[in-house]
Coordinates of C-alpha atoms and ligand atoms in Angstrom, one line a residue:
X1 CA -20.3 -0.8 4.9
X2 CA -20.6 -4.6 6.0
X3 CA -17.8 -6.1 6.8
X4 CA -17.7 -10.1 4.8
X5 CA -17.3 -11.4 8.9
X6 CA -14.9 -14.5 9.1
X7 CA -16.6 -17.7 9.5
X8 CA -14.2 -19.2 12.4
X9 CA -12.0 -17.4 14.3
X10 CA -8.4 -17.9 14.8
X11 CA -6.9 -20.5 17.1
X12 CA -4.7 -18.6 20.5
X13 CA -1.8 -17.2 19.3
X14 CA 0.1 -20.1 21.5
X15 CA -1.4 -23.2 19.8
X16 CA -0.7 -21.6 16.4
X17 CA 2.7 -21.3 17.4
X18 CA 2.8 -24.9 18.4
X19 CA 1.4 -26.1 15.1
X20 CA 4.4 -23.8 13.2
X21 CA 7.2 -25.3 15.4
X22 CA 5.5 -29.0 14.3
X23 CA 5.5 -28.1 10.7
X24 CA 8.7 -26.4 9.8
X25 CA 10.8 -29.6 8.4
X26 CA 8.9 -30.3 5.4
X27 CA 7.0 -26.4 5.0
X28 CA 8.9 -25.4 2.3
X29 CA 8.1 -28.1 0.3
X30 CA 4.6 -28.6 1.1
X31 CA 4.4 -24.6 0.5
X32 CA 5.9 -25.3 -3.5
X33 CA 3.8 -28.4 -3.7
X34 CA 0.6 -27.1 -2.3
X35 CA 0.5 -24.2 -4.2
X36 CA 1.6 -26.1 -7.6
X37 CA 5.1 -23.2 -7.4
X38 CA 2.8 -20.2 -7.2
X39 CA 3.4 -19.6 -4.0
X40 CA 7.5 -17.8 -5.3
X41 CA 5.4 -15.9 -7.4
X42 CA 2.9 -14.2 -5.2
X43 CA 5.3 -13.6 -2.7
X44 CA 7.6 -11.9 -5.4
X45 CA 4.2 -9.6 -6.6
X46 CA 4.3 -8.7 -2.8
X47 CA 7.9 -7.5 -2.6
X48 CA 7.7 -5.5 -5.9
X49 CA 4.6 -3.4 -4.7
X50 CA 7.0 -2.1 -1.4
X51 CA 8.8 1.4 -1.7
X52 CA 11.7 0.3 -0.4
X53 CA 15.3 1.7 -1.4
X54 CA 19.2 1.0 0.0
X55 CA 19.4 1.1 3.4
X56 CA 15.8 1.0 4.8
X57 CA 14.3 -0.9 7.3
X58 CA 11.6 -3.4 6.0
X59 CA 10.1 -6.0 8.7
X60 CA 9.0 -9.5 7.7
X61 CA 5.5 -10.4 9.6
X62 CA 6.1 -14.0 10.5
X63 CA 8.6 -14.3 8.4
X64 CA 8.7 -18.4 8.6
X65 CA 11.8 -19.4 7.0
X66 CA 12.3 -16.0 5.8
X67 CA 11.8 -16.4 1.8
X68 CA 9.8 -13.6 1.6
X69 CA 11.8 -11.2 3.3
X70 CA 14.7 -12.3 1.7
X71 CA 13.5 -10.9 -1.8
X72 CA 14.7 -7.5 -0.3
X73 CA 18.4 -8.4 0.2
X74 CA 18.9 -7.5 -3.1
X75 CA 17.4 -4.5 -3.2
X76 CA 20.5 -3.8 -0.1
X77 CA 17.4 -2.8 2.6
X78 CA 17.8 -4.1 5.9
X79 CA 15.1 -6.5 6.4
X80 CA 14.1 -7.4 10.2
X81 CA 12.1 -11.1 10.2
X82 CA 9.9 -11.7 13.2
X83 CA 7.7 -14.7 13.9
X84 CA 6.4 -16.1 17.3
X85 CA 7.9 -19.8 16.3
X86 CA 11.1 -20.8 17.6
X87 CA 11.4 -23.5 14.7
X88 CA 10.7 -21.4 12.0
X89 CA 13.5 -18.9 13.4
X90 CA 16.2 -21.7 13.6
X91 CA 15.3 -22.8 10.3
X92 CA 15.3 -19.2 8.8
X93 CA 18.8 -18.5 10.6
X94 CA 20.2 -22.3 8.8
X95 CA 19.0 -21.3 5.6
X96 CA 19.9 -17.3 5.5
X97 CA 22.6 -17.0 8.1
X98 CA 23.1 -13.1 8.9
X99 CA 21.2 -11.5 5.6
X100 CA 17.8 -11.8 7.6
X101 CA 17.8 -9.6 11.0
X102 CA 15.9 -12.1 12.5
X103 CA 13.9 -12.0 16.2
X104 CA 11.0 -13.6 18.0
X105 CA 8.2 -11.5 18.5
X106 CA 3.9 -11.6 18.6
X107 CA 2.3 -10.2 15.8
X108 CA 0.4 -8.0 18.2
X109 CA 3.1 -7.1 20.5
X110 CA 5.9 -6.4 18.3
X111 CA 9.3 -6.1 19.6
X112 CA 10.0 -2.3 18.3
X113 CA 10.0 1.2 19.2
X114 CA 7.6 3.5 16.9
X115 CA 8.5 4.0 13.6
X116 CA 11.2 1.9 12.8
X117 CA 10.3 0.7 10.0
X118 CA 10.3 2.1 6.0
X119 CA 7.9 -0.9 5.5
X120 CA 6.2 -3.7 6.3
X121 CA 5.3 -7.0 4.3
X122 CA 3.6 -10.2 5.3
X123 CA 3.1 -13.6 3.1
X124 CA 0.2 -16.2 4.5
X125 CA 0.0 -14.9 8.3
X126 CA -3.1 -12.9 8.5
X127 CA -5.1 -16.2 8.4
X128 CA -3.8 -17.5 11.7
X129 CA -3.9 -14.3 13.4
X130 CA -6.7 -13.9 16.3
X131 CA -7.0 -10.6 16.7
X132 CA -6.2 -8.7 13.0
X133 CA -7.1 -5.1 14.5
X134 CA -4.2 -5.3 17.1
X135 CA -1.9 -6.6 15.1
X136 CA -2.9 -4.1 12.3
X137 CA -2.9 -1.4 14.7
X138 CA 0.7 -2.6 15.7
X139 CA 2.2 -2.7 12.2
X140 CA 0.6 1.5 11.9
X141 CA 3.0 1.6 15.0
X142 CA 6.1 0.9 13.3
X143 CA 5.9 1.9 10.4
X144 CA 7.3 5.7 9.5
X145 CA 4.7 8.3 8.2
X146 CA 4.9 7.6 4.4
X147 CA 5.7 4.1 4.6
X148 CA 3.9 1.0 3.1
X149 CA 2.5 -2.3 3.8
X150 CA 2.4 -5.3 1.7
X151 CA 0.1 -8.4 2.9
X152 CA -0.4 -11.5 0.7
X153 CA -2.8 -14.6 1.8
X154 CA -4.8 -17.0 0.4
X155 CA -8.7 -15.6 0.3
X156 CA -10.0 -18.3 -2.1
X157 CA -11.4 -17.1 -5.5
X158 CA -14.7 -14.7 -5.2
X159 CA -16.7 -16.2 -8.1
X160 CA -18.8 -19.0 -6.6
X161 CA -17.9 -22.2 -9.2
X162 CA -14.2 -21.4 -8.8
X163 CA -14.8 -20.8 -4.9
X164 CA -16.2 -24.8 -4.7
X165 CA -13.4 -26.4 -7.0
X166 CA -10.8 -24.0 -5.2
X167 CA -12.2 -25.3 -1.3
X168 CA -12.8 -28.6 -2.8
X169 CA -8.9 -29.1 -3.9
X170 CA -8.0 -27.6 -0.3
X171 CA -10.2 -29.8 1.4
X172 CA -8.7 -32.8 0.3
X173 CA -5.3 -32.3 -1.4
X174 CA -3.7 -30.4 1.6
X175 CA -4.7 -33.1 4.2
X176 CA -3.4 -36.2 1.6
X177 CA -0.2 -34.5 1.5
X178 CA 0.0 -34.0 5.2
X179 CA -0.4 -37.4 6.0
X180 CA 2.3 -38.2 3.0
X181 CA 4.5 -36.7 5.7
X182 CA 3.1 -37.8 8.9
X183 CA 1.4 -33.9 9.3
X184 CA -2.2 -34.7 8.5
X185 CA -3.7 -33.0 11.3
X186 CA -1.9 -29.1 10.5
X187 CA -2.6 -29.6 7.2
X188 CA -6.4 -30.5 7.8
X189 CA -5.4 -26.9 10.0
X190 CA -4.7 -24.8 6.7
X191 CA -7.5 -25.5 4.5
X192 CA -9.8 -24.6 8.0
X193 CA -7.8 -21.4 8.4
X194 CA -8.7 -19.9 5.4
X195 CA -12.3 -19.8 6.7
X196 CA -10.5 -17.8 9.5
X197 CA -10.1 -14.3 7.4
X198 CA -12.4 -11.6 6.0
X199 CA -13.0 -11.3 2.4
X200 CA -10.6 -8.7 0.6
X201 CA -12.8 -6.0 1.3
X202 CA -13.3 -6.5 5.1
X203 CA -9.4 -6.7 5.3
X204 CA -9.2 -3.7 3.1
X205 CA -11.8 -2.3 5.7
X206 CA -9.8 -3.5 9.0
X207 CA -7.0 -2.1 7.7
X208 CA -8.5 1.6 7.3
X209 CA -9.4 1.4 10.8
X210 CA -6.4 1.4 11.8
X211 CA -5.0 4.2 10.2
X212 CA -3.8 3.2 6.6
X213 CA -4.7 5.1 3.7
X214 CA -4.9 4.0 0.5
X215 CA -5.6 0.7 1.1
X216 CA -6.1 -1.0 -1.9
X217 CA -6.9 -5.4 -2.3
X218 CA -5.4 -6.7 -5.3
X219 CA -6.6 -10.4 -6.7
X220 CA -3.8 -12.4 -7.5
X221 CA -4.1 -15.7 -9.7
X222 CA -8.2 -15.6 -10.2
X223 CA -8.2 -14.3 -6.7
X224 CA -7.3 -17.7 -4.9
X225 CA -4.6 -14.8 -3.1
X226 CA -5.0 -11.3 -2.1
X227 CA -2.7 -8.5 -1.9
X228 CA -3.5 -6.0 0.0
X229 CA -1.6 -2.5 0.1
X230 CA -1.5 0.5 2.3
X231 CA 0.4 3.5 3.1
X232 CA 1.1 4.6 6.6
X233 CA -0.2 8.6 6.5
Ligands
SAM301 C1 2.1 -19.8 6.8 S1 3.5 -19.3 7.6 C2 4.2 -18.1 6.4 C3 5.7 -18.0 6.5 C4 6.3 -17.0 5.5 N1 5.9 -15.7 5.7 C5 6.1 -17.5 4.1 O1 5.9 -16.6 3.3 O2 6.3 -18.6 3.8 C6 2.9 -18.3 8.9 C7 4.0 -17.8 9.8 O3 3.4 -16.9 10.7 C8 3.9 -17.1 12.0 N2 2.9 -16.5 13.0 C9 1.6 -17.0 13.2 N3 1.0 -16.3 14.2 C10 1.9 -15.3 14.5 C11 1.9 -14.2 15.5 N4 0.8 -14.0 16.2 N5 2.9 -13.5 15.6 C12 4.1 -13.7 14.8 N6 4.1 -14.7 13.9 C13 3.1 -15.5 13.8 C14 4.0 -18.6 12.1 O4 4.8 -19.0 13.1 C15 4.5 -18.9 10.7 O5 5.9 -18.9 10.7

């Protein structure tokens, strides 16, 4: 099976965590105005899809200021956010006190022992990671036999004509709105990164390498965002 091969790979793990700590003041709002509000949304399809019940222990994948781990709160699990930006942390902790478990960590060195985990979710990381094998191999770590995975990101829409008007609105909205608040050059950063993943399928594909079953890519909103789920065997 071919694998749809990124076109770019991902900057070192250290100068995306630079670009994070940069960006955190106004990433919230650039997140709801980027994404026109969809961005709550696909993060909420991404929580629903995880097994999780009273008392387990879910980890956020770069959490960033922790909104998408936070949608399991309510569901009373314990939810664990790592991300390797300092910023991003501080804000998390401001904005969620102690609901969040919170702890700085490399996607593909995580800070915990085997199978501590009932679950794992991730929303808009996968793009920025350089090495998506390791740091797939390390989520199979710790997660329990019979636990699940729920990744979201942005692939871009599969259909060619929506693909150009999709990249076209990337291209040039994300950087105007950067600049609107003094963050041009990060923002010029995101709509590059998304040349930085596989297609669905070669995630899908990654992701059965190491380990998963049932991996399954789901295309949200005309497929401008994936979700992609697994179960750890
Ligand atoms: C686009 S933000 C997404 C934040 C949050 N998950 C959300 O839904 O808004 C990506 C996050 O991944 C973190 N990140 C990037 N590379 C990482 C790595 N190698 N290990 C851990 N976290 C990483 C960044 O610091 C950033 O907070």
């Amino acid at each position: 099976v071919s694998r749809d091969a990124p076109a770019r790979s991902a900057p070192p793990e250290v100068q995306v965590e630079r670009m994070f700590d940069r960006i955190v003041r106004k990433y919230d709002l650039m997140n709801t105005l980027l994404s026109l509000g969809l961005d709550r949304w696909w993060r909420s399809r991404t929580a629903r899809v995880l097994r999780v019940s009273a008392g387990d222990r879910v980890l956020d994948l770069g959490c960033g200021t922790g909104k998408l781990g936070m949608l399991f709160v309510p569901r009373r699990a314990t939810v664990v956010g790592v991300d390797v930006s300092e910023e991003m942390l501080h804000d998390a902790r401001r904005q969620h006190g102690a609901a969040l478990e919170l702890a700085r960590g490399s996607a593909f060195r995580l800070p915990f022992a085997d199978a501590a985990f009932r679950g794992a979710t991730s929303g808009f990381v996968l793009r920025n990671l350089v090495d998506l094998p390791a740091a797939f191999a390390e989520l199979a770590r710790v997660i329990e036999p019979g636990g699940t995975l729920a990744l979201v990101d942005i692939t871009g829409p599969q259909d060619p004509l929506l693909r150009k008007g999709f990249d076209l609105y990337f291209r040039t909205v994300a950087p105007l709105l950067g600049a609107l608040v003094g963050q041009r050059d990060p923002y010029r950063y995101l709509s590059r990164s998304l040349e930085q993943l596989p297609g669905p399928e070669g995630v899908r594909e990654l992701l059965q390498e190491a380990g998963f079953a049932r991996a399954e890519a789901r295309a949200l909103s005309l497929g401008m965002v994936t979700l992609w789920i697994a179960e750890r065997p």
